[in-house]
Amino acid sequence: MIPEPRSHVPPHDSAFTLETIGHVASDYPDKFGIPRQPGLAPSARAILYLAPAFDDPLAVEGLEAMTHLWLTFVFDRSPESWKPRVRPPRLGGNQRIGVFASRSTHRPNRLGLSLVELVAVECTATPSLARAPVAGSRLAERRSRVKLHLRGHDLCDATPILDIKPYLPWAESRPDASAGYAPVPPLQHRVTFSATASEALRCHPDGESLSRLIEEVLAQDPRPAYHGGASSSSSLNDTARCYGVFLRDVNVRFRVRDRDGEAEIHVETIEPR
């Protein structure tokens, strides 16, 4: 007797339930200021704490041999609604392209993928604090058995993580690939510090590392694309507007000004958050 074929559910009628396996404590307390791709701010620290159901050192056995990881995460601060066309910042925030031709956070399933550097795997017999918590994070007091110390990420504080996979350079690095409208890294701009900001860094317990992070983040001009961007001639002398970006446990206040026809990001003050 020939068995009857199984009925196939059309893909658009399928639904899946995903469970959060952990959360990230990050140098970025807020969306504003986060680099638009991973790896652009190598000094950015994060710690991935596994959720209780997955918090088993056996689950990460062998991971210490890896240097980089893929993290699948949720853009949980983005709206659940989406549109078929978006305006990428790399195109000035004015030109539209298809959402699936972009890395927009406004997606049908709000899924993100980030390539991060694995600095250390910290495992303990019982749930404990991280040996070096991320300053200013909402998860600084989080306890777990497994803590993955990361660097160079683009994740907001407390972002939910759905999966971890090792990065395989021989399979996933394709230097000959075409990147379409984003063929090269974003422009880097000069970052300067006022005497007041420099003194605040000198007095900060982690001032040297924080200074590097501030430079890496601000050099990419975190302002919204619709403000013109630092490469726009219309905003080279944007000194009338002062911006603030939260990094770790501080609020970095800066302006953009014209220096010989090029944009300079000037940090005015660094205040406790």
mmCIF file of C-alpha atoms in Angstrom:
data_model
loop_
_atom_site.group_PDB
_atom_site.id
_atom_site.type_symbol
_atom_site.label_atom_id
_atom_site.label_comp_id
_atom_site.label_asym_id
_atom_site.label_seq_id
_atom_site.Cartn_x
_atom_site.Cartn_y
_atom_site.Cartn_z
ATOM 1 C CA MET A 1 0.000 0.000 0.000
ATOM 2 C CA ILE A 2 1.449 3.356 -1.040
ATOM 3 C CA PRO A 3 1.306 5.881 1.825
ATOM 4 C CA GLU A 4 -0.510 9.085 1.160
ATOM 5 C CA PRO A 5 1.822 12.050 0.665
ATOM 6 C CA ARG A 6 2.073 14.429 3.581
ATOM 7 C CA SER A 7 0.372 17.730 3.128
ATOM 8 C CA HIS A 8 2.805 20.617 2.726
ATOM 9 C CA VAL A 9 2.129 23.859 4.543
ATOM 10 C CA PRO A 10 2.954 26.851 2.342
ATOM 11 C CA PRO A 11 5.974 28.710 3.766
ATOM 12 C CA HIS A 12 3.974 31.897 4.249
ATOM 13 C CA ASP A 13 1.607 30.032 6.567
ATOM 14 C CA SER A 14 4.379 28.594 8.733
ATOM 15 C CA ALA A 15 5.254 29.969 12.158
ATOM 16 C CA PHE A 16 8.155 29.216 14.448
ATOM 17 C CA THR A 17 8.714 29.832 18.135
ATOM 18 C CA LEU A 18 12.223 30.950 19.092
ATOM 19 C CA GLU A 19 13.567 31.026 22.634
ATOM 20 C CA THR A 20 16.058 33.580 23.918
ATOM 21 C CA ILE A 21 19.271 31.791 24.939
ATOM 22 C CA GLY A 22 20.862 34.823 26.617
ATOM 23 C CA HIS A 23 21.255 38.587 26.808
ATOM 24 C CA VAL A 24 24.164 40.910 26.105
ATOM 25 C CA ALA A 25 25.576 43.483 28.509
ATOM 26 C CA SER A 26 26.903 46.168 26.190
ATOM 27 C CA ASP A 27 28.907 49.406 26.052
ATOM 28 C CA TYR A 28 25.927 50.877 24.159
ATOM 29 C CA PRO A 29 23.072 51.710 26.577
ATOM 30 C CA ASP A 30 21.014 53.266 23.784
ATOM 31 C CA LYS A 31 20.506 52.777 20.024
ATOM 32 C CA PHE A 32 21.995 56.172 19.148
ATOM 33 C CA GLY A 33 25.722 55.877 18.596
ATOM 34 C CA ILE A 34 25.889 52.149 17.854
ATOM 35 C CA PRO A 35 28.084 51.531 14.779
ATOM 36 C CA ARG A 36 25.967 50.492 11.829
ATOM 37 C CA GLN A 37 27.989 47.299 11.357
ATOM 38 C CA PRO A 38 30.039 45.068 13.699
ATOM 39 C CA GLY A 39 33.811 45.485 13.815
ATOM 40 C CA LEU A 40 33.796 49.251 13.233
ATOM 41 C CA ALA A 41 34.490 49.989 16.911
ATOM 42 C CA PRO A 42 36.970 47.291 18.009
ATOM 43 C CA SER A 43 37.110 48.624 21.590
ATOM 44 C CA ALA A 44 33.392 48.068 22.230
ATOM 45 C CA ARG A 45 32.985 45.521 25.038
ATOM 46 C CA ALA A 46 30.103 43.156 25.702
ATOM 47 C CA ILE A 47 29.353 40.128 27.852
ATOM 48 C CA LEU A 48 26.867 37.486 26.766
ATOM 49 C CA TYR A 49 25.122 35.898 29.755
ATOM 50 C CA LEU A 50 23.359 32.641 28.984
ATOM 51 C CA ALA A 51 19.755 32.277 30.170
ATOM 52 C CA PRO A 52 19.086 29.733 32.971
ATOM 53 C CA ALA A 53 17.764 27.021 30.628
ATOM 54 C CA PHE A 54 21.000 27.116 28.594
ATOM 55 C CA ASP A 55 23.475 28.194 31.291
ATOM 56 C CA ASP A 56 25.591 25.046 31.200
ATOM 57 C CA PRO A 57 29.387 25.146 30.650
ATOM 58 C CA LEU A 58 29.029 21.969 28.572
ATOM 59 C CA ALA A 59 27.071 23.990 25.982
ATOM 60 C CA VAL A 60 30.149 26.119 25.184
ATOM 61 C CA GLU A 61 32.779 23.386 25.464
ATOM 62 C CA GLY A 62 35.333 23.910 22.677
ATOM 63 C CA LEU A 63 34.293 27.508 22.054
ATOM 64 C CA GLU A 64 37.492 28.833 23.656
ATOM 65 C CA ALA A 65 39.396 27.683 20.545
ATOM 66 C CA MET A 66 37.415 30.127 18.378
ATOM 67 C CA THR A 67 38.289 33.801 17.908
ATOM 68 C CA HIS A 68 35.040 35.025 16.313
ATOM 69 C CA LEU A 69 31.363 34.166 16.601
ATOM 70 C CA TRP A 70 28.135 34.749 14.728
ATOM 71 C CA LEU A 71 25.346 35.957 17.000
ATOM 72 C CA THR A 72 21.732 35.800 15.868
ATOM 73 C CA PHE A 73 19.726 38.377 17.803
ATOM 74 C CA VAL A 74 16.470 40.321 17.872
ATOM 75 C CA PHE A 75 16.127 44.036 17.092
ATOM 76 C CA ASP A 76 13.859 44.289 20.117
ATOM 77 C CA ARG A 77 13.850 48.117 20.113
ATOM 78 C CA SER A 78 12.598 48.305 16.527
ATOM 79 C CA PRO A 79 8.878 48.500 15.697
ATOM 80 C CA GLU A 80 7.135 45.295 14.706
ATOM 81 C CA SER A 81 5.775 46.935 11.559
ATOM 82 C CA TRP A 82 7.846 46.913 8.375
ATOM 83 C CA LYS A 83 7.797 48.271 4.812
ATOM 84 C CA PRO A 84 9.086 46.674 1.603
ATOM 85 C CA ARG A 85 11.437 49.602 0.943
ATOM 86 C CA VAL A 86 13.825 51.382 3.339
ATOM 87 C CA ARG A 87 16.303 54.278 3.303
ATOM 88 C CA PRO A 88 19.836 53.073 4.189
ATOM 89 C CA PRO A 89 22.068 55.648 5.937
ATOM 90 C CA ARG A 90 24.854 54.831 3.465
ATOM 91 C CA LEU A 91 22.641 56.306 0.713
ATOM 92 C CA GLY A 92 22.098 59.514 2.671
ATOM 93 C CA GLY A 93 18.767 58.509 4.151
ATOM 94 C CA ASN A 94 16.921 59.672 1.013
ATOM 95 C CA GLN A 95 17.237 56.911 -1.592
ATOM 96 C CA ARG A 96 15.026 53.845 -1.151
ATOM 97 C CA ILE A 97 15.924 50.203 -1.770
ATOM 98 C CA GLY A 98 14.235 46.903 -0.965
ATOM 99 C CA VAL A 99 14.328 45.867 2.694
ATOM 100 C CA PHE A 100 15.929 42.522 1.751
ATOM 101 C CA ALA A 101 18.714 44.389 -0.060
ATOM 102 C CA SER A 102 19.559 46.205 3.179
ATOM 103 C CA ARG A 103 20.555 45.563 6.763
ATOM 104 C CA SER A 104 17.759 47.720 8.114
ATOM 105 C CA THR A 105 16.568 47.025 11.660
ATOM 106 C CA HIS A 106 12.956 47.388 10.421
ATOM 107 C CA ARG A 107 12.455 43.865 9.089
ATOM 108 C CA PRO A 108 9.562 41.376 8.975
ATOM 109 C CA ASN A 109 11.054 39.214 11.746
ATOM 110 C CA ARG A 110 13.437 41.788 13.292
ATOM 111 C CA LEU A 111 16.327 39.296 13.173
ATOM 112 C CA GLY A 112 19.918 40.534 13.219
ATOM 113 C CA LEU A 113 23.286 38.863 12.620
ATOM 114 C CA SER A 114 26.494 40.159 14.179
ATOM 115 C CA LEU A 115 30.078 38.945 13.770
ATOM 116 C CA VAL A 116 31.894 39.528 17.069
ATOM 117 C CA GLU A 117 35.317 38.799 18.512
ATOM 118 C CA LEU A 118 35.395 36.262 21.331
ATOM 119 C CA VAL A 119 37.857 37.511 23.941
ATOM 120 C CA ALA A 120 37.312 34.920 26.676
ATOM 121 C CA VAL A 121 34.968 32.198 27.891
ATOM 122 C CA GLU A 122 34.301 32.556 31.621
ATOM 123 C CA CYS A 123 32.666 29.564 33.296
ATOM 124 C CA THR A 124 31.982 28.960 36.987
ATOM 125 C CA ALA A 125 30.469 26.074 38.932
ATOM 126 C CA THR A 126 27.643 28.270 40.237
ATOM 127 C CA PRO A 127 26.034 31.477 38.896
ATOM 128 C CA SER A 128 28.324 34.420 39.634
ATOM 129 C CA LEU A 129 29.087 37.976 38.593
ATOM 130 C CA ALA A 130 31.397 38.519 35.630
ATOM 131 C CA ARG A 131 35.010 39.151 36.614
ATOM 132 C CA ALA A 132 34.902 42.466 34.708
ATOM 133 C CA PRO A 133 31.272 43.661 34.350
ATOM 134 C CA VAL A 134 30.365 46.217 31.672
ATOM 135 C CA ALA A 135 30.120 49.622 33.364
ATOM 136 C CA GLY A 136 26.713 51.238 33.051
ATOM 137 C CA SER A 137 24.972 48.104 31.778
ATOM 138 C CA ARG A 138 21.551 47.123 33.082
ATOM 139 C CA LEU A 139 22.989 43.614 33.352
ATOM 140 C CA ALA A 140 26.099 44.546 35.353
ATOM 141 C CA GLU A 141 24.740 42.607 38.339
ATOM 142 C CA ARG A 142 23.645 39.591 36.269
ATOM 143 C CA ARG A 143 24.838 36.220 37.553
ATOM 144 C CA SER A 144 25.347 33.151 35.388
ATOM 145 C CA ARG A 145 27.593 30.137 35.036
ATOM 146 C CA VAL A 146 28.566 30.955 31.443
ATOM 147 C CA LYS A 147 29.764 34.430 30.441
ATOM 148 C CA LEU A 148 31.195 35.102 26.985
ATOM 149 C CA HIS A 149 33.392 38.207 26.821
ATOM 150 C CA LEU A 150 33.070 39.883 23.413
ATOM 151 C CA ARG A 151 34.520 42.816 21.513
ATOM 152 C CA GLY A 152 33.784 44.800 18.337
ATOM 153 C CA HIS A 153 30.019 44.247 18.420
ATOM 154 C CA ASP A 154 27.068 46.398 17.312
ATOM 155 C CA LEU A 155 24.531 45.358 19.958
ATOM 156 C CA CYS A 156 22.456 47.498 22.289
ATOM 157 C CA ASP A 157 22.540 46.755 26.017
ATOM 158 C CA ALA A 158 20.269 43.840 27.048
ATOM 159 C CA THR A 159 19.755 42.664 23.449
ATOM 160 C CA PRO A 160 18.216 39.149 23.371
ATOM 161 C CA ILE A 161 20.382 36.519 21.682
ATOM 162 C CA LEU A 162 18.813 33.585 19.813
ATOM 163 C CA ASP A 163 21.839 31.572 18.687
ATOM 164 C CA ILE A 164 25.635 31.342 18.713
ATOM 165 C CA LYS A 165 27.730 29.808 15.936
ATOM 166 C CA PRO A 166 31.503 29.805 15.362
ATOM 167 C CA TYR A 167 32.822 31.852 12.462
ATOM 168 C CA LEU A 168 34.763 29.805 9.878
ATOM 169 C CA PRO A 169 37.016 32.111 7.827
ATOM 170 C CA TRP A 170 37.714 29.510 5.129
ATOM 171 C CA ALA A 171 33.991 29.122 4.446
ATOM 172 C CA GLU A 172 32.612 32.583 5.164
ATOM 173 C CA SER A 173 35.244 35.094 4.080
ATOM 174 C CA ARG A 174 34.708 36.063 0.434
ATOM 175 C CA PRO A 175 36.978 39.011 -0.474
ATOM 176 C CA ASP A 176 35.759 38.887 -4.081
ATOM 177 C CA ALA A 177 32.106 39.415 -3.141
ATOM 178 C CA SER A 178 30.236 42.503 -4.338
ATOM 179 C CA ALA A 179 28.786 44.746 -1.605
ATOM 180 C CA GLY A 180 26.526 46.811 -3.865
ATOM 181 C CA TYR A 181 25.850 50.308 -2.511
ATOM 182 C CA ALA A 182 28.302 49.804 0.403
ATOM 183 C CA PRO A 183 31.546 48.672 -1.277
ATOM 184 C CA VAL A 184 33.921 50.211 1.288
ATOM 185 C CA PRO A 185 33.876 51.011 5.020
ATOM 186 C CA PRO A 186 32.328 54.345 6.057
ATOM 187 C CA LEU A 187 34.465 57.472 6.120
ATOM 188 C CA GLN A 188 36.394 58.192 9.307
ATOM 189 C CA HIS A 189 36.412 61.739 10.689
ATOM 190 C CA ARG A 190 38.791 63.468 13.035
ATOM 191 C CA VAL A 191 37.743 63.466 16.698
ATOM 192 C CA THR A 192 39.037 66.093 19.141
ATOM 193 C CA PHE A 193 38.502 66.621 22.864
ATOM 194 C CA SER A 194 38.094 69.831 24.831
ATOM 195 C CA ALA A 195 40.212 70.389 27.925
ATOM 196 C CA THR A 196 37.130 69.642 30.044
ATOM 197 C CA ALA A 197 36.484 66.334 28.267
ATOM 198 C CA SER A 198 40.135 65.311 28.483
ATOM 199 C CA GLU A 199 40.139 65.972 32.224
ATOM 200 C CA ALA A 200 36.988 63.861 32.644
ATOM 201 C CA LEU A 201 38.713 60.983 30.838
ATOM 202 C CA ARG A 202 41.808 61.391 32.991
ATOM 203 C CA CYS A 203 39.681 61.031 36.123
ATOM 204 C CA HIS A 204 37.610 58.115 34.825
ATOM 205 C CA PRO A 205 38.688 54.690 36.195
ATOM 206 C CA ASP A 206 38.743 53.273 32.662
ATOM 207 C CA GLY A 207 39.600 56.492 30.846
ATOM 208 C CA GLU A 208 42.106 55.111 28.343
ATOM 209 C CA SER A 209 39.777 52.407 27.057
ATOM 210 C CA LEU A 210 36.793 54.762 27.112
ATOM 211 C CA SER A 211 38.731 57.348 25.092
ATOM 212 C CA ARG A 212 39.421 54.772 22.354
ATOM 213 C CA LEU A 213 35.770 53.754 22.267
ATOM 214 C CA ILE A 214 34.597 57.375 21.993
ATOM 215 C CA GLU A 215 36.985 58.033 19.106
ATOM 216 C CA GLU A 216 35.957 54.873 17.237
ATOM 217 C CA VAL A 217 32.239 55.621 17.601
ATOM 218 C CA LEU A 218 32.315 59.354 16.858
ATOM 219 C CA ALA A 219 34.744 59.030 13.933
ATOM 220 C CA GLN A 220 31.868 57.429 11.999
ATOM 221 C CA ASP A 221 29.528 60.368 12.733
ATOM 222 C CA PRO A 222 26.600 58.742 14.561
ATOM 223 C CA ARG A 223 24.169 61.524 13.682
ATOM 224 C CA PRO A 224 21.052 60.498 11.725
ATOM 225 C CA ALA A 225 21.524 60.532 7.968
ATOM 226 C CA TYR A 226 18.702 63.062 7.578
ATOM 227 C CA HIS A 227 20.817 65.581 9.525
ATOM 228 C CA GLY A 228 23.234 65.574 6.614
ATOM 229 C CA GLY A 229 26.040 63.440 8.002
ATOM 230 C CA ALA A 230 29.543 64.678 8.622
ATOM 231 C CA SER A 231 30.462 64.283 4.953
ATOM 232 C CA SER A 232 27.715 66.653 3.860
ATOM 233 C CA SER A 233 28.778 70.219 3.064
ATOM 234 C CA SER A 234 25.470 71.453 4.485
ATOM 235 C CA SER A 235 26.423 70.236 7.945
ATOM 236 C CA LEU A 236 30.144 70.916 8.137
ATOM 237 C CA ASN A 237 29.545 73.754 10.550
ATOM 238 C CA ASP A 238 26.794 72.229 12.660
ATOM 239 C CA THR A 239 28.044 73.890 15.841
ATOM 240 C CA ALA A 240 24.601 75.224 16.685
ATOM 241 C CA ARG A 241 23.428 71.709 17.540
ATOM 242 C CA CYS A 242 24.911 69.716 20.419
ATOM 243 C CA TYR A 243 24.471 65.945 20.428
ATOM 244 C CA GLY A 244 24.765 63.433 23.229
ATOM 245 C CA VAL A 245 25.617 59.750 22.969
ATOM 246 C CA PHE A 246 25.578 57.289 25.886
ATOM 247 C CA LEU A 247 28.637 55.047 26.079
ATOM 248 C CA ARG A 248 29.219 52.779 29.075
ATOM 249 C CA ASP A 249 28.504 54.899 32.161
ATOM 250 C CA VAL A 250 28.895 58.347 30.572
ATOM 251 C CA ASN A 251 27.087 60.839 28.343
ATOM 252 C CA VAL A 252 29.385 62.179 25.618
ATOM 253 C CA ARG A 253 28.344 65.645 24.370
ATOM 254 C CA PHE A 254 29.742 66.668 20.975
ATOM 255 C CA ARG A 255 29.376 69.063 18.045
ATOM 256 C CA VAL A 256 30.399 68.889 14.387
ATOM 257 C CA ARG A 257 32.459 71.770 13.026
ATOM 258 C CA ASP A 258 34.293 72.713 9.851
ATOM 259 C CA ARG A 259 38.069 72.357 9.782
ATOM 260 C CA ASP A 260 39.528 73.334 6.397
ATOM 261 C CA GLY A 261 36.514 72.003 4.518
ATOM 262 C CA GLU A 262 36.320 68.725 6.405
ATOM 263 C CA ALA A 263 34.116 67.723 9.286
ATOM 264 C CA GLU A 264 35.622 67.463 12.749
ATOM 265 C CA ILE A 265 33.774 65.841 15.652
ATOM 266 C CA HIS A 266 34.542 67.834 18.779
ATOM 267 C CA VAL A 267 33.802 66.351 22.208
ATOM 268 C CA GLU A 268 32.815 69.154 24.563
ATOM 269 C CA THR A 269 31.963 67.345 27.776
ATOM 270 C CA ILE A 270 31.888 63.825 29.207
ATOM 271 C CA GLU A 271 29.381 63.577 32.028
ATOM 272 C CA PRO A 272 28.307 60.733 34.329
ATOM 273 C CA ARG A 273 25.176 59.048 33.019
#
